[in-house]
PDB file of C-alpha atoms and ligand atoms in Angstrom:
ATOM      1  CA  MET A  28       5.355   4.181  26.385  1.00 43.00           C
ATOM      2  CA  ALA A  29       4.053   2.564  23.455  1.00 45.00           C
ATOM      3  CA  ASP A  30       2.167  -0.736  23.558  1.00 47.00           C
ATOM      4  CA  ILE A  31       4.745  -3.321  22.567  1.00 45.00           C
ATOM      5  CA  GLY A  32       2.262  -6.115  22.630  1.00 44.00           C
ATOM      6  CA  SER A  33       3.839  -7.469  25.794  1.00 46.00           C
ATOM      7  CA  MET A  34       2.385 -11.007  25.737  1.00 47.00           C
ATOM      8  CA  SER A  35       4.123 -11.600  22.287  1.00 50.00           C
ATOM      9  CA  ALA A  36       7.618 -11.115  21.082  1.00 83.00           C
ATOM     10  CA  LEU A  37       6.439 -10.263  17.694  1.00 96.00           C
ATOM     11  CA  PRO A  38       6.301  -6.794  16.105  1.00 98.00           C
ATOM     12  CA  VAL A  39       2.678  -5.620  15.954  1.00 98.00           C
ATOM     13  CA  LEU A  40       1.162  -4.198  12.806  1.00 98.00           C
ATOM     14  CA  TYR A  41      -1.928  -2.089  13.173  1.00 98.00           C
ATOM     15  CA  SER A  42      -3.555  -2.413   9.729  1.00 98.00           C
ATOM     16  CA  PHE A  43      -6.975  -2.113   7.936  1.00 98.00           C
ATOM     17  CA  ARG A  44      -7.793  -4.414   5.177  1.00 98.00           C
ATOM     18  CA  ARG A  45      -8.864  -2.039   2.462  1.00 98.00           C
ATOM     19  CA  CYS A  46      -6.393   0.801   3.066  1.00 98.00           C
ATOM     20  CA  PRO A  47      -3.810   1.170   0.332  1.00 98.00           C
ATOM     21  CA  TYR A  48      -1.223   2.462   2.638  1.00 98.00           C
ATOM     22  CA  ALA A  49      -1.759  -0.531   4.961  1.00 99.00           C
ATOM     23  CA  MET A  50      -1.727  -2.978   1.735  1.00 99.00           C
ATOM     24  CA  ARG A  51       1.833  -1.883   0.929  1.00 98.00           C
ATOM     25  CA  ALA A  52       3.060  -2.458   4.450  1.00 99.00           C
ATOM     26  CA  ARG A  53       1.556  -5.979   4.314  1.00 98.00           C
ATOM     27  CA  LEU A  54       3.039  -6.651   1.082  1.00 98.00           C
ATOM     28  CA  ALA A  55       6.618  -5.840   2.191  1.00 98.00           C
ATOM     29  CA  VAL A  56       5.995  -7.667   5.633  1.00 98.00           C
ATOM     30  CA  LEU A  57       5.107 -10.837   3.657  1.00 98.00           C
ATOM     31  CA  ALA A  58       7.985 -10.368   1.091  1.00 98.00           C
ATOM     32  CA  SER A  59      10.486 -10.085   4.014  1.00 98.00           C
ATOM     33  CA  ALA A  60       9.115 -13.284   5.583  1.00 98.00           C
ATOM     34  CA  THR A  61       8.837 -11.253   8.833  1.00 97.00           C
ATOM     35  CA  PRO A  62       6.119 -12.534  11.338  1.00 98.00           C
ATOM     36  CA  VAL A  63       4.034  -9.784  12.955  1.00 98.00           C
ATOM     37  CA  GLU A  64       1.050  -9.777  14.984  1.00 98.00           C
ATOM     38  CA  LEU A  65      -1.769  -8.279  12.830  1.00 98.00           C
ATOM     39  CA  ARG A  66      -4.341  -6.080  14.585  1.00 98.00           C
ATOM     40  CA  GLU A  67      -7.130  -5.093  12.373  1.00 98.00           C
ATOM     41  CA  ILE A  68      -8.449  -1.694  13.284  1.00 98.00           C
ATOM     42  CA  VAL A  69     -11.951  -0.195  12.491  1.00 97.00           C
ATOM     43  CA  LEU A  70     -11.160   3.531  11.391  1.00 97.00           C
ATOM     44  CA  ARG A  71     -14.486   4.846  12.601  1.00 97.00           C
ATOM     45  CA  ASP A  72     -13.800   3.362  16.143  1.00 98.00           C
ATOM     46  CA  LYS A  73     -10.213   3.103  16.624  1.00 98.00           C
ATOM     47  CA  ALA A  74      -8.878   0.966  19.373  1.00 98.00           C
ATOM     48  CA  PRO A  75      -7.320   2.905  22.317  1.00 98.00           C
ATOM     49  CA  GLU A  76      -4.013   0.928  22.158  1.00 98.00           C
ATOM     50  CA  PHE A  77      -3.726   1.836  18.425  1.00 98.00           C
ATOM     51  CA  LEU A  78      -4.364   5.567  19.299  1.00 98.00           C
ATOM     52  CA  ALA A  79      -1.701   5.337  22.201  1.00 98.00           C
ATOM     53  CA  ALA A  80       0.908   3.826  19.656  1.00 98.00           C
ATOM     54  CA  SER A  81       0.349   5.828  16.371  1.00 98.00           C
ATOM     55  CA  PRO A  82       1.212   9.522  16.479  1.00 98.00           C
ATOM     56  CA  SER A  83      -0.796  10.111  13.334  1.00 98.00           C
ATOM     57  CA  ALA A  84      -3.707   7.917  14.332  1.00 98.00           C
ATOM     58  CA  THR A  85      -3.428   6.476  10.781  1.00 98.00           C
ATOM     59  CA  VAL A  86      -2.964   2.952   9.548  1.00 98.00           C
ATOM     60  CA  PRO A  87      -0.718   1.166   9.217  1.00 98.00           C
ATOM     61  CA  CYS A  88       1.518   1.742  12.333  1.00 99.00           C
ATOM     62  CA  LEU A  89       4.147  -0.890  13.297  1.00 98.00           C
ATOM     63  CA  VAL A  90       5.570  -1.332  16.808  1.00 98.00           C
ATOM     64  CA  THR A  91       8.834  -3.336  16.852  1.00 98.00           C
ATOM     65  CA  GLY A  92       9.574  -5.919  19.491  1.00 96.00           C
ATOM     66  CA  GLU A  93      11.782  -3.071  21.016  1.00 96.00           C
ATOM     67  CA  GLY A  94       8.792  -0.773  21.352  1.00 97.00           C
ATOM     68  CA  GLU A  95       9.999   1.419  18.437  1.00 98.00           C
ATOM     69  CA  VAL A  96       7.049   2.818  16.529  1.00 98.00           C
ATOM     70  CA  VAL A  97       7.241   3.028  12.755  1.00 98.00           C
ATOM     71  CA  ASP A  98       4.202   5.208  11.497  1.00 98.00           C
ATOM     72  CA  GLU A  99       4.648   5.685   7.847  1.00 98.00           C
ATOM     73  CA  SER A 100       3.684   3.009   5.527  1.00 99.00           C
ATOM     74  CA  LEU A 101       6.851   3.527   3.313  1.00 98.00           C
ATOM     75  CA  ASP A 102       8.976   3.324   6.541  1.00 98.00           C
ATOM     76  CA  ILE A 103       7.279   0.104   7.445  1.00 99.00           C
ATOM     77  CA  MET A 104       8.136  -1.392   3.987  1.00 99.00           C
ATOM     78  CA  LEU A 105      11.819  -0.237   4.355  1.00 98.00           C
ATOM     79  CA  TRP A 106      11.948  -1.634   7.966  1.00 98.00           C
ATOM     80  CA  ALA A 107      10.677  -5.040   6.860  1.00 98.00           C
ATOM     81  CA  LEU A 108      12.914  -5.236   3.814  1.00 98.00           C
ATOM     82  CA  ARG A 109      16.059  -3.913   5.543  1.00 98.00           C
ATOM     83  CA  ARG A 110      15.717  -6.776   8.099  1.00 98.00           C
ATOM     84  CA  HIS A 111      15.136  -9.389   5.147  1.00 98.00           C
ATOM     85  CA  ASP A 112      14.825  -8.873   1.279  1.00 98.00           C
ATOM     86  CA  PRO A 113      14.938 -12.257  -0.308  1.00 98.00           C
ATOM     87  CA  GLU A 114      13.424 -10.904  -3.520  1.00 98.00           C
ATOM     88  CA  ARG A 115      15.576  -7.860  -3.541  1.00 98.00           C
ATOM     89  CA  TRP A 116      12.990  -5.270  -3.790  1.00 98.00           C
ATOM     90  CA  LEU A 117      15.382  -2.727  -2.474  1.00 98.00           C
ATOM     91  CA  ALA A 118      18.000  -3.445  -5.259  1.00 97.00           C
ATOM     92  CA  PRO A 119      16.232  -3.514  -8.550  1.00 95.00           C
ATOM     93  CA  ASP A 120      18.384  -4.047 -11.746  1.00 89.00           C
ATOM     94  CA  ALA A 121      17.462  -0.881 -13.610  1.00 80.00           C
ATOM     95  CA  ALA A 122      17.797   1.906 -10.553  1.00 91.00           C
ATOM     96  CA  ALA A 123      18.977   3.022  -7.188  1.00 95.00           C
ATOM     97  CA  LEU A 124      16.705   3.140  -4.050  1.00 97.00           C
ATOM     98  CA  GLN A 125      16.699   6.970  -4.611  1.00 97.00           C
ATOM     99  CA  ASP A 126      15.103   6.628  -7.978  1.00 98.00           C
ATOM    100  CA  MET A 127      12.263   4.362  -6.685  1.00 98.00           C
ATOM    101  CA  LEU A 128      11.816   6.779  -3.652  1.00 98.00           C
ATOM    102  CA  ALA A 129      11.446   9.554  -6.240  1.00 98.00           C
ATOM    103  CA  LEU A 130       8.770   7.804  -8.119  1.00 98.00           C
ATOM    104  CA  ILE A 131       6.796   6.671  -5.068  1.00 98.00           C
ATOM    105  CA  GLY A 132       7.147  10.343  -3.852  1.00 98.00           C
ATOM    106  CA  GLU A 133       5.191  11.577  -6.947  1.00 98.00           C
ATOM    107  CA  ILE A 134       2.406   8.976  -6.515  1.00 98.00           C
ATOM    108  CA  ASP A 135       2.140   9.541  -2.747  1.00 98.00           C
ATOM    109  CA  GLY A 136       2.136  13.317  -3.347  1.00 98.00           C
ATOM    110  CA  PRO A 137       0.654  14.807  -6.510  1.00 98.00           C
ATOM    111  CA  PHE A 138      -1.069  11.772  -7.717  1.00 98.00           C
ATOM    112  CA  LYS A 139      -2.532  10.975  -4.470  1.00 98.00           C
ATOM    113  CA  LEU A 140      -4.088  14.364  -4.091  1.00 98.00           C
ATOM    114  CA  HIS A 141      -5.702  14.243  -7.401  1.00 98.00           C
ATOM    115  CA  LEU A 142      -6.921  10.676  -6.743  1.00 98.00           C
ATOM    116  CA  ASP A 143      -8.500  11.946  -3.429  1.00 97.00           C
ATOM    117  CA  ARG A 144     -10.083  14.645  -5.066  1.00 97.00           C
ATOM    118  CA  TYR A 145     -11.450  12.349  -7.825  1.00 97.00           C
ATOM    119  CA  LYS A 146     -12.577   9.434  -5.526  1.00 97.00           C
ATOM    120  CA  TYR A 147     -14.110  11.637  -2.805  1.00 94.00           C
ATOM    121  CA  ASP A 148     -15.024  14.678  -4.842  1.00 87.00           C
ATOM    122  CA  THR A 149     -18.200  15.516  -2.839  1.00 90.00           C
ATOM    123  CA  ARG A 150     -15.785  16.356   0.084  1.00 94.00           C
ATOM    124  CA  TYR A 151     -13.993  18.823  -1.863  1.00 95.00           C
ATOM    125  CA  PRO A 152     -16.202  21.520  -2.933  1.00 92.00           C
ATOM    126  CA  ASP A 153     -13.901  23.013  -5.634  1.00 94.00           C
ATOM    127  CA  ALA A 154     -12.962  19.677  -7.078  1.00 94.00           C
ATOM    128  CA  VAL A 155     -14.091  19.037 -10.808  1.00 95.00           C
ATOM    129  CA  ARG A 156     -13.978  15.329 -10.933  1.00 96.00           C
ATOM    130  CA  GLU A 157     -12.932  14.914 -14.655  1.00 96.00           C
ATOM    131  CA  GLN A 158     -10.208  17.498 -13.973  1.00 97.00           C
ATOM    132  CA  GLU A 159      -8.927  15.557 -11.192  1.00 98.00           C
ATOM    133  CA  ARG A 160      -9.080  12.386 -12.928  1.00 98.00           C
ATOM    134  CA  ALA A 161      -7.069  13.755 -15.871  1.00 98.00           C
ATOM    135  CA  GLY A 162      -4.551  15.243 -13.421  1.00 98.00           C
ATOM    136  CA  ALA A 163      -4.074  11.849 -11.889  1.00 98.00           C
ATOM    137  CA  SER A 164      -4.010  10.069 -15.204  1.00 98.00           C
ATOM    138  CA  ARG A 165      -0.813  12.062 -16.268  1.00 98.00           C
ATOM    139  CA  TYR A 166       1.041  10.038 -13.585  1.00 98.00           C
ATOM    140  CA  LEU A 167      -0.494   6.679 -14.705  1.00 98.00           C
ATOM    141  CA  MET A 168       0.327   7.321 -18.521  1.00 98.00           C
ATOM    142  CA  ALA A 169       4.065   8.025 -17.213  1.00 98.00           C
ATOM    143  CA  LEU A 170       3.905   4.574 -15.470  1.00 98.00           C
ATOM    144  CA  ASN A 171       2.571   2.988 -18.553  1.00 98.00           C
ATOM    145  CA  ASP A 172       5.243   4.445 -20.690  1.00 98.00           C
ATOM    146  CA  ARG A 173       7.870   3.126 -18.256  1.00 97.00           C
ATOM    147  CA  LEU A 174       6.269  -0.268 -18.561  1.00 98.00           C
ATOM    148  CA  ALA A 175       6.558  -0.278 -22.406  1.00 97.00           C
ATOM    149  CA  ALA A 176      10.363  -0.833 -21.947  1.00 93.00           C
ATOM    150  CA  MET A 177      10.283  -3.361 -19.200  1.00 96.00           C
ATOM    151  CA  PRO A 178       7.900  -5.732 -17.270  1.00 97.00           C
ATOM    152  CA  TRP A 179       8.228  -3.938 -13.873  1.00 97.00           C
ATOM    153  CA  LEU A 180       8.627  -0.254 -12.973  1.00 97.00           C
ATOM    154  CA  PHE A 181      12.449  -0.842 -12.422  1.00 97.00           C
ATOM    155  CA  GLY A 182      13.361  -3.615 -14.484  1.00 96.00           C
ATOM    156  CA  SER A 183      12.890  -7.269 -15.075  1.00 96.00           C
ATOM    157  CA  ARG A 184      11.922  -8.118 -11.410  1.00 96.00           C
ATOM    158  CA  PRO A 185       9.493  -6.474  -9.041  1.00 97.00           C
ATOM    159  CA  SER A 186      10.642  -3.896  -6.680  1.00 98.00           C
ATOM    160  CA  LEU A 187       9.800  -1.789  -3.758  1.00 98.00           C
ATOM    161  CA  ALA A 188       8.241   0.784  -6.138  1.00 98.00           C
ATOM    162  CA  ASP A 189       5.863  -1.630  -7.974  1.00 98.00           C
ATOM    163  CA  TYR A 190       4.454  -2.765  -4.594  1.00 98.00           C
ATOM    164  CA  ALA A 191       4.447   0.799  -3.011  1.00 99.00           C
ATOM    165  CA  ILE A 192       2.531   2.075  -5.973  1.00 99.00           C
ATOM    166  CA  LEU A 193       0.157  -0.714  -7.121  1.00 99.00           C
ATOM    167  CA  PRO A 194      -2.304  -0.471  -4.280  1.00 99.00           C
ATOM    168  CA  PHE A 195      -2.847   3.223  -5.345  1.00 98.00           C
ATOM    169  CA  VAL A 196      -3.265   2.333  -8.950  1.00 99.00           C
ATOM    170  CA  ARG A 197      -6.071  -0.066  -7.789  1.00 98.00           C
ATOM    171  CA  GLN A 198      -7.652   2.384  -5.652  1.00 98.00           C
ATOM    172  CA  PHE A 199      -7.855   4.710  -8.615  1.00 98.00           C
ATOM    173  CA  ALA A 200      -8.876   2.108 -10.985  1.00 98.00           C
ATOM    174  CA  ASN A 201     -11.723   0.911  -8.870  1.00 98.00           C
ATOM    175  CA  THR A 202     -13.285   4.284  -8.487  1.00 98.00           C
ATOM    176  CA  ASP A 203     -14.651   3.875 -12.088  1.00 98.00           C
ATOM    177  CA  ARG A 204     -13.333   0.514 -13.202  1.00 98.00           C
ATOM    178  CA  ALA A 205     -15.270   0.474 -16.550  1.00 98.00           C
ATOM    179  CA  TRP A 206     -13.555   3.814 -17.397  1.00 98.00           C
ATOM    180  CA  PHE A 207     -10.204   2.658 -16.198  1.00 98.00           C
ATOM    181  CA  ASP A 208     -10.143  -0.447 -18.164  1.00 98.00           C
ATOM    182  CA  GLU A 209     -11.048   1.588 -21.608  1.00 98.00           C
ATOM    183  CA  GLN A 210      -8.181   3.835 -21.282  1.00 98.00           C
ATOM    184  CA  ASP A 211      -5.003   3.511 -23.450  1.00 98.00           C
ATOM    185  CA  TRP A 212      -2.489   2.191 -20.905  1.00 98.00           C
ATOM    186  CA  PRO A 213      -2.376  -1.515 -21.681  1.00 98.00           C
ATOM    187  CA  ASN A 214       0.972  -2.192 -19.819  1.00 98.00           C
ATOM    188  CA  LEU A 215      -0.201  -0.525 -16.481  1.00 98.00           C
ATOM    189  CA  LEU A 216      -3.646  -2.413 -16.882  1.00 98.00           C
ATOM    190  CA  ARG A 217      -1.529  -5.681 -17.287  1.00 98.00           C
ATOM    191  CA  LEU A 218       0.559  -4.829 -14.293  1.00 98.00           C
ATOM    192  CA  LEU A 219      -2.511  -4.135 -12.239  1.00 98.00           C
ATOM    193  CA  GLN A 220      -4.476  -7.327 -13.549  1.00 98.00           C
ATOM    194  CA  ASP A 221      -1.464  -9.516 -12.821  1.00 98.00           C
ATOM    195  CA  PHE A 222      -1.194  -8.113  -9.403  1.00 98.00           C
ATOM    196  CA  GLU A 223      -4.949  -8.514  -8.596  1.00 98.00           C
ATOM    197  CA  ALA A 224      -4.564 -12.140  -9.764  1.00 98.00           C
ATOM    198  CA  SER A 225      -1.557 -12.915  -7.882  1.00 98.00           C
ATOM    199  CA  ASP A 226      -1.094 -15.337  -4.685  1.00 98.00           C
ATOM    200  CA  ARG A 227       0.619 -12.523  -2.920  1.00 97.00           C
ATOM    201  CA  PHE A 228      -2.527 -10.178  -3.457  1.00 98.00           C
ATOM    202  CA  ALA A 229      -4.753 -12.744  -2.241  1.00 98.00           C
ATOM    203  CA  ALA A 230      -2.454 -13.306   0.788  1.00 98.00           C
ATOM    204  CA  ILE A 231      -2.676  -9.705   1.931  1.00 98.00           C
ATOM    205  CA  MET A 232      -6.276  -9.449   1.454  1.00 98.00           C
ATOM    206  CA  VAL A 233      -7.182 -12.357   3.741  1.00 98.00           C
ATOM    207  CA  LYS A 234      -9.745 -11.044   6.260  1.00 98.00           C
ATOM    208  CA  PHE A 235      -8.912 -10.735   9.935  1.00 98.00           C
ATOM    209  CA  GLU A 236     -11.644 -10.113  12.706  1.00 97.00           C
ATOM    210  CA  ARG A 237     -11.411  -6.715  14.293  1.00 98.00           C
ATOM    211  CA  TRP A 238      -8.760  -6.681  16.985  1.00 98.00           C
ATOM    212  CA  GLN A 239      -9.359  -5.875  20.595  1.00 97.00           C
ATOM    213  CA  ALA A 240      -7.254  -6.149  23.659  1.00 97.00           C
ATOM    214  CA  GLY A 241      -7.154  -9.522  24.937  1.00 96.00           C
ATOM    215  CA  ALA A 242      -7.734 -11.217  21.473  1.00 96.00           C
ATOM    216  CA  VAL A 243      -5.634 -14.156  20.559  1.00 96.00           C
ATOM    217  CA  PRO A 244      -2.686 -12.872  18.515  1.00 97.00           C
ATOM    218  CA  ALA A 245      -3.254 -13.294  14.803  1.00 98.00           C
ATOM    219  CA  VAL A 246       0.070 -13.975  13.002  1.00 98.00           C
ATOM    220  CA  PHE A 247       0.711 -12.502   9.741  1.00 98.00           C
ATOM    221  CA  GLY A 248       3.640 -13.256   7.519  1.00 97.00           C
ATOM    222  CA  GLY A 249       6.798 -15.228   8.442  1.00 93.00           C
ATOM    223  CA  PRO A 250       8.723 -17.839   6.570  1.00 90.00           C
ATOM    224  CA  PRO A 251       6.945 -19.549   3.701  1.00 81.00           C
ATOM    225  CA  ALA A 252       5.266 -22.820   4.671  1.00 73.00           C
ATOM    226  CA  GLY A 253       7.568 -25.685   4.141  1.00 62.00           C
ATOM    227  CA  GLY A 254      10.486 -23.351   3.685  1.00 52.00           C
TER     228      GLY A 254
HETATM  229  N1  LIG B 329       1.119   8.804   5.513  1.00 70.60           N
HETATM  230  C1  LIG B 329       0.480   7.664   6.016  1.00 70.60           C
HETATM  231  C2  LIG B 329      -1.052   7.706   5.567  1.00 70.60           C
HETATM  232  C3  LIG B 329      -1.841   6.627   6.039  1.00 70.60           C
HETATM  233  C4  LIG B 329      -3.524   6.889   5.949  1.00 70.60           C
HETATM  234  O1  LIG B 329      -3.672   8.062   5.456  1.00 70.60           O
HETATM  235  N2  LIG B 329      -4.086   5.903   6.378  1.00 70.60           N
HETATM  236  C5  LIG B 329      -5.769   6.131   6.316  1.00 70.60           C
HETATM  237  C6  LIG B 329      -6.365   4.949   5.915  1.00 70.60           C
HETATM  238  S1  LIG B 329      -6.181   4.386   4.145  1.00 70.60           S
HETATM  239  C7  LIG B 329      -6.127   6.346   7.785  1.00 70.60           C
HETATM  240  O2  LIG B 329      -5.633   5.643   8.548  1.00 70.60           O
HETATM  241  N3  LIG B 329      -6.917   7.452   7.875  1.00 70.60           N
HETATM  242  C8  LIG B 329      -7.190   7.734   9.325  1.00 70.60           C
HETATM  243  C9  LIG B 329      -8.706   7.748   9.578  1.00 70.60           C
HETATM  244  O3  LIG B 329      -9.460   7.500   8.385  1.00 70.60           O
HETATM  245  O4  LIG B 329      -9.224   8.202  10.472  1.00 70.60           O
HETATM  246  C10 LIG B 329       1.087   6.422   5.717  1.00 70.60           C
HETATM  247  O5  LIG B 329       1.795   6.327   4.566  1.00 70.60           O
HETATM  248  O6  LIG B 329       1.182   5.452   6.552  1.00 70.60           O
END
């Protein structure tokens, strides 16, 4: 049986502050105004309750109030937004959900492969850093081209795709920020800078103490204050 956080009716979100997958999950949880109990995991010393809950042993992992486990970051986003989507991230004005999932799939797939081989090139003996960076950059140029026609990836409003993808653009950018900032992708740079300066980004980057069994539950998300 999964640990359902028996002392609390809230869904449990196992998370790690700097993980881009966990960041996208927290972004959607916040946008959906769904309160969750956030359990900050240390990846080099994972809590046994987390390992019992997550089949993949990766963050993020969400356990619903009914004990259902949602172990993929994109599925956690969809779970949260299908409960409540006040900003209509699932219904952008310029696309269908399938279109967004296709673009997210490119970023999660081939782009992320290049990104890992660029950022962690010493872990991949056959990786040539500049080649990997160029491989990833082709996907970023395509994002920049989309953003020439509209302020967000799928129209005039932010959508699932923007927030699923931005944490990975940021991870790429921060691998060598000086280089990133010099490239000819002004629209993408603007989107990333706006994201990093946003209240929402600040809200998902709030620090939580490492979780351990018995800790006072730390609540993340929920209805906006005064709303
Ligand atoms: N496909 C998973 C991937 C999540 C993932 O790889 N998370 C990393 C941290 S950024 C992790 O937990 N790695 C396990 C580890 O480092 O032991 C998802 O989308 O949730």
